Short mmCIF file of C-alpha atoms and ligand atoms in Angstrom, two decimals:
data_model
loop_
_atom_site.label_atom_id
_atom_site.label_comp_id
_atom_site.label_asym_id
_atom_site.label_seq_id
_atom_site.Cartn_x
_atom_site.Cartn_y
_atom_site.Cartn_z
CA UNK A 1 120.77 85.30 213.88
CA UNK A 2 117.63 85.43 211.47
CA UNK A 3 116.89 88.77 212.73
CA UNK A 4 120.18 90.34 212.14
CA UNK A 5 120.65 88.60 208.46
CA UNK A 6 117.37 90.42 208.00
CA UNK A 7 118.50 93.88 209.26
CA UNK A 8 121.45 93.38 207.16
CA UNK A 9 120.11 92.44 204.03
CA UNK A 10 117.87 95.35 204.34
CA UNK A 11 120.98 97.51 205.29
CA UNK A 12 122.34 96.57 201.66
CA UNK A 13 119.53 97.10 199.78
CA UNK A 14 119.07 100.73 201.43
CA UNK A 15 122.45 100.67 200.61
CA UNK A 16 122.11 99.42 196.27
CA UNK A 17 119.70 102.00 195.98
CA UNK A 18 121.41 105.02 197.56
CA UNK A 19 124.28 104.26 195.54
CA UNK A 20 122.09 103.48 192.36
CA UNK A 21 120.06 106.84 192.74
CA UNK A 22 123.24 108.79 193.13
CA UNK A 23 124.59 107.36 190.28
CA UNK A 24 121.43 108.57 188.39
CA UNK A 25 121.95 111.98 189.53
CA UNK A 26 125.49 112.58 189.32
CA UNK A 27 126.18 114.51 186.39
CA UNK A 28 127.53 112.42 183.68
CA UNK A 29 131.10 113.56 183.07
CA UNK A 30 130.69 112.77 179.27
CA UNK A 31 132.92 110.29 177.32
CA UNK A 32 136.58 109.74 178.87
CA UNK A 33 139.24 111.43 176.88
CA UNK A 34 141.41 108.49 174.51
CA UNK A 35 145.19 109.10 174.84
CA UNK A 36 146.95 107.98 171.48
CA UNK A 37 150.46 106.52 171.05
CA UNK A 38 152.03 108.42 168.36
CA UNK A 39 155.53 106.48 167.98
CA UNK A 40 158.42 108.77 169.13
CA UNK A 41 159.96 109.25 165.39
CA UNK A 42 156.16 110.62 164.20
CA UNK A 43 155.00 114.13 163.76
CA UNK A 44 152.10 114.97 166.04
CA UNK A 45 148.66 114.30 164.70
CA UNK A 46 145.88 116.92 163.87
CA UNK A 47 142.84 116.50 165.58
CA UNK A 48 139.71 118.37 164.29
CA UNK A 49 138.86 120.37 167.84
CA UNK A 50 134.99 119.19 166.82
CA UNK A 51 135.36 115.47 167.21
CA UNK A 52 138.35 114.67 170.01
CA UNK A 53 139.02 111.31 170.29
CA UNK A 54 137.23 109.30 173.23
CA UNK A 55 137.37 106.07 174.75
CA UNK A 56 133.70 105.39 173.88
CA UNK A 57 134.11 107.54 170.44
CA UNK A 58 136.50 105.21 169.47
CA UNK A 59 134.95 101.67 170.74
CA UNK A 60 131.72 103.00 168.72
CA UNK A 61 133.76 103.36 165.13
CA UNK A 62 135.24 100.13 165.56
CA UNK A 63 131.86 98.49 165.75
CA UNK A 64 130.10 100.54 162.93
CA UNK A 65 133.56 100.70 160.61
CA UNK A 66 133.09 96.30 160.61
CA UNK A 67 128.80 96.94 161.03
CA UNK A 68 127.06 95.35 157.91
CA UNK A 69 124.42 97.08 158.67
CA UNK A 70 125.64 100.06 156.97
CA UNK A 71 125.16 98.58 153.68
CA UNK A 72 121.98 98.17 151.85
CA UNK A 73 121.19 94.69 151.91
CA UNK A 74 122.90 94.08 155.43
CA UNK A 75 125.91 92.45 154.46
CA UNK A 76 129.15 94.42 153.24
CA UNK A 77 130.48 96.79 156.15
CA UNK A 78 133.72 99.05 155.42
CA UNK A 79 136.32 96.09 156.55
CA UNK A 80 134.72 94.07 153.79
CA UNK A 81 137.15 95.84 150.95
CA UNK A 82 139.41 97.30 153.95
CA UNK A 83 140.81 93.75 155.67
CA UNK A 84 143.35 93.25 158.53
CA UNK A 85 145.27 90.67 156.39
CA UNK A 86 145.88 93.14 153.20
CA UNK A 87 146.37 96.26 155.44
CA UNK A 88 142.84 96.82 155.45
CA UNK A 89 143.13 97.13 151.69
CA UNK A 90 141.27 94.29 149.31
CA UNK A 91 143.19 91.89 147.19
CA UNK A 92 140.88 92.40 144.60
CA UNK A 93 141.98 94.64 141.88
CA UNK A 94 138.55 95.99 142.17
CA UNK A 95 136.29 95.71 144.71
CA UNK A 96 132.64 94.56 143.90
CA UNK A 97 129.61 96.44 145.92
CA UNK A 98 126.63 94.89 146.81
CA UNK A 99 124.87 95.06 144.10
CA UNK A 100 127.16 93.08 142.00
CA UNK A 101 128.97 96.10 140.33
CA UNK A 102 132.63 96.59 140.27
CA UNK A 103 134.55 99.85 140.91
CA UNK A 104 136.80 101.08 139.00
CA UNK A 105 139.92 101.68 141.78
CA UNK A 106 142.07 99.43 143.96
CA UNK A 107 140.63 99.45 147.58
CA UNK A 108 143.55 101.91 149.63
CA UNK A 109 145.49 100.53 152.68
CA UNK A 110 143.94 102.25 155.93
CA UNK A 111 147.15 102.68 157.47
CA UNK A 112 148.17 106.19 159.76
CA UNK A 113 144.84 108.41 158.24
CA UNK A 114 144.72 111.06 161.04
CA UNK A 115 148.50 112.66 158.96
CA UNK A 116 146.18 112.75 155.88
CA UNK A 117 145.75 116.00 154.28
CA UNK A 118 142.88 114.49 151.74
CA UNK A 119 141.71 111.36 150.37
CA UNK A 120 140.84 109.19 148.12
CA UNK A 121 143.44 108.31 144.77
CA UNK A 122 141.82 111.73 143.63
CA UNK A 123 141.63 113.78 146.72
CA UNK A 124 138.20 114.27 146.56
CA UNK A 125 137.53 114.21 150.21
CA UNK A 126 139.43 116.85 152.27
CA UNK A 127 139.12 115.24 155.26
CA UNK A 128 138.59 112.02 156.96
CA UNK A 129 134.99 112.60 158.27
CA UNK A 130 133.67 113.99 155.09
CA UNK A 131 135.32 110.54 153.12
CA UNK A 132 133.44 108.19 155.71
CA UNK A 133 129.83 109.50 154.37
CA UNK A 134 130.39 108.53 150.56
CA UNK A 135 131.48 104.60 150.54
CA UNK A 136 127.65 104.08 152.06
CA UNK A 137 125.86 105.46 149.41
CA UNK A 138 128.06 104.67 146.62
CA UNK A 139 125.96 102.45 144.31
CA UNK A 140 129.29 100.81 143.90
CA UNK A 141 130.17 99.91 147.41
CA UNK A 142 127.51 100.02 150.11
CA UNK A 143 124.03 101.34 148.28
CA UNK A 144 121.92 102.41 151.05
CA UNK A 145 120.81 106.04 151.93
CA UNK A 146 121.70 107.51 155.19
CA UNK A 147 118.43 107.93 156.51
CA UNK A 148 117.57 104.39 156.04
CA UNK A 149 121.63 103.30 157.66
CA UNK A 150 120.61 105.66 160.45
CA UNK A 151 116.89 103.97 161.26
CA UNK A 152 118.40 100.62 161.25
CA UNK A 153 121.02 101.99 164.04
CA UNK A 154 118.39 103.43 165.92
CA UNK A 155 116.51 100.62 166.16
CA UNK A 156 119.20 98.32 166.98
CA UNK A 157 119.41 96.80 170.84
CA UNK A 158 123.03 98.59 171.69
CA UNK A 159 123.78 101.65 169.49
CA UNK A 160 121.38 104.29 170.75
CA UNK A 161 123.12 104.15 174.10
CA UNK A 162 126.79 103.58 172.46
CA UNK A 163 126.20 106.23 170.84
CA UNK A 164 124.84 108.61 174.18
CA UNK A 165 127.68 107.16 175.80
CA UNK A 166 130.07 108.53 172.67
CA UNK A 167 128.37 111.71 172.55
CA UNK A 168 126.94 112.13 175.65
CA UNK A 169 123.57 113.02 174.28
CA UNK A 170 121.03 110.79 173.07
CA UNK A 171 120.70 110.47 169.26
CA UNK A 172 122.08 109.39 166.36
CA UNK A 173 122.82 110.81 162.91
CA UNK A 174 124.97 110.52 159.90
CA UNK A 175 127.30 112.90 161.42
CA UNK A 176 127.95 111.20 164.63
CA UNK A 177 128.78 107.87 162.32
CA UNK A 178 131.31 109.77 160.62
CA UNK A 179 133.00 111.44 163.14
CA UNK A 180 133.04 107.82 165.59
CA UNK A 181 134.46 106.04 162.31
CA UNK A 182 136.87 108.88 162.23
CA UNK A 183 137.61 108.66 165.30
CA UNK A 184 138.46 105.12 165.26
CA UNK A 185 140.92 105.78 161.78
CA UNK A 186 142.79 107.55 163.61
CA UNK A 187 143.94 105.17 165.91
CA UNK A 188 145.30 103.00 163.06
CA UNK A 189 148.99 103.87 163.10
CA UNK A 190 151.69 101.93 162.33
CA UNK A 191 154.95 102.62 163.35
CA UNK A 192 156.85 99.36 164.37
CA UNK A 193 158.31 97.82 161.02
CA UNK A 194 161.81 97.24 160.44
CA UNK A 195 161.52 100.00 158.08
CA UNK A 196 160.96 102.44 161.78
CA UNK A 197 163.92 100.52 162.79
CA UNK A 198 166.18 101.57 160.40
CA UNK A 199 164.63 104.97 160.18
CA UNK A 200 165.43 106.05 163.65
CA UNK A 201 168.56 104.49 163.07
CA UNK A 202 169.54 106.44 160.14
CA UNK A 203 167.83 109.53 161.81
CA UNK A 204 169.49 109.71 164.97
CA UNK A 205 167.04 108.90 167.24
CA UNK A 206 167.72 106.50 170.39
CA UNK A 207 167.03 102.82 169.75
CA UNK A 208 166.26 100.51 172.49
CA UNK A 209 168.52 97.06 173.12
CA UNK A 210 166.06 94.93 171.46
CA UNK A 211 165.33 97.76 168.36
CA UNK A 212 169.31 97.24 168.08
CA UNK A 213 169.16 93.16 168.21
CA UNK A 214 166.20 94.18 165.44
CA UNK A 215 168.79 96.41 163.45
CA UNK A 216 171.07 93.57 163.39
CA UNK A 217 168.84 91.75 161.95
CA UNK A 218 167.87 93.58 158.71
CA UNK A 219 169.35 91.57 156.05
CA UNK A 220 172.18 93.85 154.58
CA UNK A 221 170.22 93.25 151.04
CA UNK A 222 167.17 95.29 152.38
CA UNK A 223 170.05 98.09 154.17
CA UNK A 224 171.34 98.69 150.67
CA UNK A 225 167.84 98.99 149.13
CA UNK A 226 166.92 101.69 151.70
CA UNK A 227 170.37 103.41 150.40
CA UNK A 228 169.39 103.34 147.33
CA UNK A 229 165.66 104.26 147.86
CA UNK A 230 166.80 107.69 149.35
CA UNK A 231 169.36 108.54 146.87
CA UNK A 232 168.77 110.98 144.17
CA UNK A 233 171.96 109.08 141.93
CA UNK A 234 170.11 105.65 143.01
CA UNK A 235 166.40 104.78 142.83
CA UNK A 236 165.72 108.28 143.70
CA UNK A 237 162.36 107.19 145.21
CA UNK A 238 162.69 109.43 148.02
CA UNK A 239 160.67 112.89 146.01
CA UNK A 240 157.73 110.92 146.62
CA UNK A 241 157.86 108.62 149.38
CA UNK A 242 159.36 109.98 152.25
CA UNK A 243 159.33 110.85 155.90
CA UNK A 244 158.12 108.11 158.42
CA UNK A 245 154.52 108.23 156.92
CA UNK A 246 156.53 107.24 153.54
CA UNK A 247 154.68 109.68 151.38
CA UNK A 248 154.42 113.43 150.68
CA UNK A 249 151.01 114.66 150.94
CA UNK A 250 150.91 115.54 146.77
CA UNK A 251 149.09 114.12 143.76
CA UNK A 252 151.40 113.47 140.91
CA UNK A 253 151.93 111.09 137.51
CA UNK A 254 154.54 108.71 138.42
CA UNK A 255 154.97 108.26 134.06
CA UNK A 256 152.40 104.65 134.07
CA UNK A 257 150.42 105.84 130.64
CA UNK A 258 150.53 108.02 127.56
CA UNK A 259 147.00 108.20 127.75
CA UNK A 260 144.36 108.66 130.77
CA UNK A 261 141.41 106.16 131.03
CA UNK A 262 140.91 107.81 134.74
CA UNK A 263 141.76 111.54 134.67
CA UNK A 264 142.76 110.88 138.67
CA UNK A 265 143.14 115.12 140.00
CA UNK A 266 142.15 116.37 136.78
CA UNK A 267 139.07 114.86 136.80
CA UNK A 268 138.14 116.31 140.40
CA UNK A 269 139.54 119.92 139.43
CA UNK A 270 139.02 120.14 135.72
CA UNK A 271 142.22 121.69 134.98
CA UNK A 272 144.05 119.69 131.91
CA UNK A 273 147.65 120.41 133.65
CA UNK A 274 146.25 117.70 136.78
CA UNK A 275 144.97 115.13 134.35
CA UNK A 276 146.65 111.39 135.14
CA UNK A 277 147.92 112.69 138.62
CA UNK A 278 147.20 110.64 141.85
CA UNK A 279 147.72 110.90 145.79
CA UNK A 280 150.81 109.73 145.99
CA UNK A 281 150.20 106.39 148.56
CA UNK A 282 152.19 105.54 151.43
CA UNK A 283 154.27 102.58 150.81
CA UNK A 284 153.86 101.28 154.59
CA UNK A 285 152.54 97.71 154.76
CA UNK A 286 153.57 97.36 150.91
CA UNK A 287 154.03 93.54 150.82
CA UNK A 288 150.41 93.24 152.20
CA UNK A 289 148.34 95.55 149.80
CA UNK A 290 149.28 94.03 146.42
CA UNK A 291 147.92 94.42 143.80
CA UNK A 292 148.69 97.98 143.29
CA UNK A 293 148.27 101.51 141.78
CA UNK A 294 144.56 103.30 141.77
CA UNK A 295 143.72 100.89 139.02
CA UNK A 296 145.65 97.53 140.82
CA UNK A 297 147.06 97.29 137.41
CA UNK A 298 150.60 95.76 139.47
CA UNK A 299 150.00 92.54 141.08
CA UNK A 300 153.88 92.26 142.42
CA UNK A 301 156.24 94.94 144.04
CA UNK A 302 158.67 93.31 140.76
CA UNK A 303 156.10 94.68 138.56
CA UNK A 304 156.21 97.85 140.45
CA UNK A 305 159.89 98.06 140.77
CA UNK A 306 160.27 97.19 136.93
CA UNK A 307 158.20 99.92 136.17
CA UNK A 308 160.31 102.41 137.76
CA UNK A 309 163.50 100.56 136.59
CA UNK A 310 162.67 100.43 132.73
CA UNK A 311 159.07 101.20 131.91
CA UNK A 312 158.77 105.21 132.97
CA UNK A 313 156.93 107.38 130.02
CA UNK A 314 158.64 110.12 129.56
CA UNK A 315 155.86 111.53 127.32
CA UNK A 316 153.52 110.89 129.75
CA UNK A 317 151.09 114.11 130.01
CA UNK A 318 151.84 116.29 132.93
CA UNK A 319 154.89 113.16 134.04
CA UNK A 320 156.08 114.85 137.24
CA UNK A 321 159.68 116.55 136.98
CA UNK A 322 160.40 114.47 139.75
CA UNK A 323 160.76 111.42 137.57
CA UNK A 324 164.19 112.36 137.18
CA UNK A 325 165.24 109.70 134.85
CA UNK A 326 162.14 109.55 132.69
CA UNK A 327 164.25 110.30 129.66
CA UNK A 328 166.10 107.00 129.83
CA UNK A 329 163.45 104.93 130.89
CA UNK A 330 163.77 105.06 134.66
CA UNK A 331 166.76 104.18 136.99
CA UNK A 332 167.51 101.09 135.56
CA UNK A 333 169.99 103.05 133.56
CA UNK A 334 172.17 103.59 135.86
CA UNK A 335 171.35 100.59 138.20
CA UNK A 336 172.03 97.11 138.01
CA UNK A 337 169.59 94.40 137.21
CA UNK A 338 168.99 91.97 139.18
CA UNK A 339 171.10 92.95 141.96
CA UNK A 340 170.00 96.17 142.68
CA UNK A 341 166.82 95.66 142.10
CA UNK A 342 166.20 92.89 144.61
CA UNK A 343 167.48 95.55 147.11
CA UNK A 344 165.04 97.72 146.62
CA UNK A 345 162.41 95.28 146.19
CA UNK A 346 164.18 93.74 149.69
CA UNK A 347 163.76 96.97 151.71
CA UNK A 348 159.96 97.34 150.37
CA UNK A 349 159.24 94.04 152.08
CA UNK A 350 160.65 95.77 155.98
CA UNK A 351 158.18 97.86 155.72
CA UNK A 352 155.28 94.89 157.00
CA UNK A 353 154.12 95.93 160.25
CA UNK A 354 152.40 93.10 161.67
CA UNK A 355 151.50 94.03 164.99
CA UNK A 356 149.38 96.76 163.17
CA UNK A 357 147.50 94.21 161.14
CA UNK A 358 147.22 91.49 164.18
CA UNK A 359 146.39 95.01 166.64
CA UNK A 360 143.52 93.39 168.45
CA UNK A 361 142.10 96.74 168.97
CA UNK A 362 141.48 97.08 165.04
CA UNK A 363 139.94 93.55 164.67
CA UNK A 364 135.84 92.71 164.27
CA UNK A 365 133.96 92.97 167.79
CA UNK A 366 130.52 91.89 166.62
C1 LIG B 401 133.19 98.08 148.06
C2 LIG B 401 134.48 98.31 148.69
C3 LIG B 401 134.64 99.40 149.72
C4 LIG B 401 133.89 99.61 150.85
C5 LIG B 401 132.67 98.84 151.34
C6 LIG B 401 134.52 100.73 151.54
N1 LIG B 401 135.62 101.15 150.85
FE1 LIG B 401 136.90 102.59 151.43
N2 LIG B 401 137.82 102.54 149.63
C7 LIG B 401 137.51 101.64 148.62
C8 LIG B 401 138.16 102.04 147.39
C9 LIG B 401 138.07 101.32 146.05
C10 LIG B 401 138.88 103.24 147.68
C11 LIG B 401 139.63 104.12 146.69
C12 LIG B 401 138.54 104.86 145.91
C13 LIG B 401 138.98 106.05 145.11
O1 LIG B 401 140.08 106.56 145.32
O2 LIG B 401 138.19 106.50 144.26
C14 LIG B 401 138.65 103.50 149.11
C15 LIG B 401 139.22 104.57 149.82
C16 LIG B 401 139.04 104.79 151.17
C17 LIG B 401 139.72 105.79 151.97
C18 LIG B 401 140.78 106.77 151.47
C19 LIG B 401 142.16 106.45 152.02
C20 LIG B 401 143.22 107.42 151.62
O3 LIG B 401 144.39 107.18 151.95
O4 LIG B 401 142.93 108.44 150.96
C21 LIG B 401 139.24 105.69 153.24
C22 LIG B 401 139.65 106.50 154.46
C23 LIG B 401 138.23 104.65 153.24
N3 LIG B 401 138.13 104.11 151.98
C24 LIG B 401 137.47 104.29 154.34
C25 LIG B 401 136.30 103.52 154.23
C26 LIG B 401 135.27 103.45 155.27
C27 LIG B 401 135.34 104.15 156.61
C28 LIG B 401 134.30 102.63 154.81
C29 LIG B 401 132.98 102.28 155.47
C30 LIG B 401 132.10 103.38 155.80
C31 LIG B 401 134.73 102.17 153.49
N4 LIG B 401 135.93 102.75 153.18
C32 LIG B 401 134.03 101.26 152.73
C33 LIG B 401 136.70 100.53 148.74
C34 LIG B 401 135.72 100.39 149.72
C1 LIG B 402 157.51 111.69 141.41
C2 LIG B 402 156.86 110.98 142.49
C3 LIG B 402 157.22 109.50 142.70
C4 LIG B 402 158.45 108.92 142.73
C5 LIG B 402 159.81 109.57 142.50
C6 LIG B 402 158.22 107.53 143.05
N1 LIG B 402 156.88 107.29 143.22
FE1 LIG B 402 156.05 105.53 143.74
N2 LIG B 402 154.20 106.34 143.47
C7 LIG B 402 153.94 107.65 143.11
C8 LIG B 402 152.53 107.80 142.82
C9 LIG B 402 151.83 109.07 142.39
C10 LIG B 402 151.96 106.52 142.97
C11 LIG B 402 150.49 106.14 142.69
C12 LIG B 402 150.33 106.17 141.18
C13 LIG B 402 149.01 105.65 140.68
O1 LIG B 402 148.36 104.85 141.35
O2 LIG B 402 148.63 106.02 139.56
C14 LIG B 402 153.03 105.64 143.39
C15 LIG B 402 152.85 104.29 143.70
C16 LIG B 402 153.86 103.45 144.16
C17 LIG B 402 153.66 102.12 144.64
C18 LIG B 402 152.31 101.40 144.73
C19 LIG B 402 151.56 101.82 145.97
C20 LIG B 402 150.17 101.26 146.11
O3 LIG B 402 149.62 101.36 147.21
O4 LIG B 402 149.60 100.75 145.15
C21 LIG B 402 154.88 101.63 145.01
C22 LIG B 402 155.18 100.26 145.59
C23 LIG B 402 155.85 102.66 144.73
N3 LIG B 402 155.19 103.76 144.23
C24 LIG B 402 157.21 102.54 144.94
C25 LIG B 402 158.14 103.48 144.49
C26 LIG B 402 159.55 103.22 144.40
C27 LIG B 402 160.23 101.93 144.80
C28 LIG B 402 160.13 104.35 143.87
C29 LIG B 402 161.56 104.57 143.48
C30 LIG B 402 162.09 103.60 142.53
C31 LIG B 402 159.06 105.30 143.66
N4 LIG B 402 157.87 104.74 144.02
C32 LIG B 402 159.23 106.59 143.16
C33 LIG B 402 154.87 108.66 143.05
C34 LIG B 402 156.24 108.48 143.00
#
């Protein structure tokens, strides 16, 4: 009996180590390929061909996008001013850096980046893997230098072979942190509000037995709003925010100011005719991201919805034509206070998505 638990214990450990030395010489077949859901109702997604998404791509960005040590003193990572609970947006009007000093723009909600044409409230950034390098050396924000971010990685216990495994070659740079944070924005979409719901609804598409029991449910307040919101004789809201990523990829002055304190475009491009124009946001999670505008100057959708109602500048500089009714003010000309305006302010609030901000997949591994 001893003799043949012998024979077979040496049997398996012939065994281990065949199967361990084959594993060390099959060729690695690289990082497995990530397959994204883009909801039915969505236009398909451009993916730079130099930085496909991958299973371990993607697992890496989470960790570094909520990674501290990306910051100078080891203790602000990007989810610090980009938070589940506000859409990974900040509640702050202006978020402080490290250091103590205070921006000068509200934090934007991360929601659906990879339909992005360029970024930031002044475009600056014309894509998503170029934006990720400036937040960490931003004396604002982060305030540490790449090389030093980079050291700190390498000399970490996990992320030299998280990132092999992402790249499937050793080494890690600047560059690779970009394009695994990228990577990981991407697969922030939201697409499951009761907003979607009454999208596909009015858009023809098939809706499941529970999306109808959902349709059903959308208070008739917030289905009226959503009329309104897309007519051009109602809140005419729809030049702007549109589509199921709710925005048009455009900068433009929505009539706030008669006088710029942040040129916005203008002060990116230098040309006078873009001063006081701004990427026009998506309105997706809007309850969540308060307060808003690039300067968080709004800290209710009322305020918002008031300024569009009554406040609109018609003599704002370069005031977008779009503003239809900036010559009386905004559509509270023609539409009725308080009733009216709850609707829209009503159909604002279907946009919450909350299975994108609870998305386990999105949350803090470390
Ligand atoms: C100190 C707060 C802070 C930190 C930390 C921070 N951000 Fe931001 N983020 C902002 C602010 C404020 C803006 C808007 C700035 C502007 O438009 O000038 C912004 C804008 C963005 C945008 C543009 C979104 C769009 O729709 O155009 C992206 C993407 C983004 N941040 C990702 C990140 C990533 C990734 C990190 C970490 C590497 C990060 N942020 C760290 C505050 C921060
Ligand atoms: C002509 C284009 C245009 C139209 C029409 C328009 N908006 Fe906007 N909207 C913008 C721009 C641009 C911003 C950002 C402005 C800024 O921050 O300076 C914005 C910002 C917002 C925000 C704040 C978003 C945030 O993340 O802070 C809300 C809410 C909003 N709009 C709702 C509406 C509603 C409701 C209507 C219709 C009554 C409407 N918009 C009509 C261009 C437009």
């Amino acid at each position: 009996m001893k003799k043949i638990g012998v024979v077979l214990s040496l049997m398996f450990l012939i065994g281990v180590s065949i199967w361990s030395c084959n594993k060390d010489q099959t060729p690695d077949d690289g990082p497995t390929p990530y397959t994204l859901q883009i909801p039915s109702h969505f236009p398909p997604m451009d993916i730079p061909a130099d930085n496909p998404l991958t299973v371990e791509g993607v697992a890496l960005g989470r960790k570094l996008f909520w990674e501290p040590m990306l910051s100078g003193n080891n203790t602000m990572s990007c989810g610090t001013c980009h938070f589940p609970a506000a859409s990974f947006s900040d509640t702050n009007q202006f978020s402080t850096g490290i250091t103590g000093a205070v921006g000068t723009r509200n934090s934007m909600a991360l929601i659906n980046l990879g339909w992005q044409q360029f970024f930031f409230w002044d475009g600056r950034s014309a894509t998503l893997e170029d934006q990720i390098f400036r937040p960490v050396t931003d004396p604002t924000e982060m305030n540490e230098t790449w090389p030093n971010a980079v050291s700190k990685l390498q000399q970490d216990s996990e992320y030299p072979s998280l990132f092999e495994e992402a790249f499937g070659e050793p080494g890690i740079d600047s560059v690779k942190v970009s394009k695994a944070i990228a990577q990981f924005l991407r697969t922030m979409i939201s697409g499951n509000s009761d907003f979607d719901i009454l999208y596909k609804f009015n858009n023809g598409f098939q809706l499941t037995s529970s999306e109808m029991a959902r349709y059903a449910n959308i208070s008739i307040e917030a289905k009226a709003g959503y009329g309104l919101f897309e007519s051009q004789a109602g809140a005419d809201c729809i030049h702007c925010h549109q589509g199921p990523l709710m925005q048009i990829q455009a900068y433009s002055n929505n009539g706030m100011d008669l006088a710029f304190s942040d040129l916005g475009r203008g002060g990116v491009t230098g040309d006078p005719l873009e001063n006081g124009k701004f990427k026009v946001p998506t309105l997706r999670n809007i309850a969540l991201t308060h307060p808003y505008m690039h300067d968080g100057r709004f800290q209710t959708l009322e305020d918002v919805v008031f300024h569009y109602f009554f406040e609109v500048k018609q003599n704002s500089p370069n005031i977008d034509p779009n503003m239809e009714y900036a010559h009386v003010g905004g559509v509270g000309d023609h539409l009725s206070y308080p009733q009216n305006f709850n609707e829209i302010v009503a159909f604002l609030n279907t946009m919450t998505d909350m299975d994108f901000v609870n998305n386990p997949d999105f949350q803090d591994p470390n």
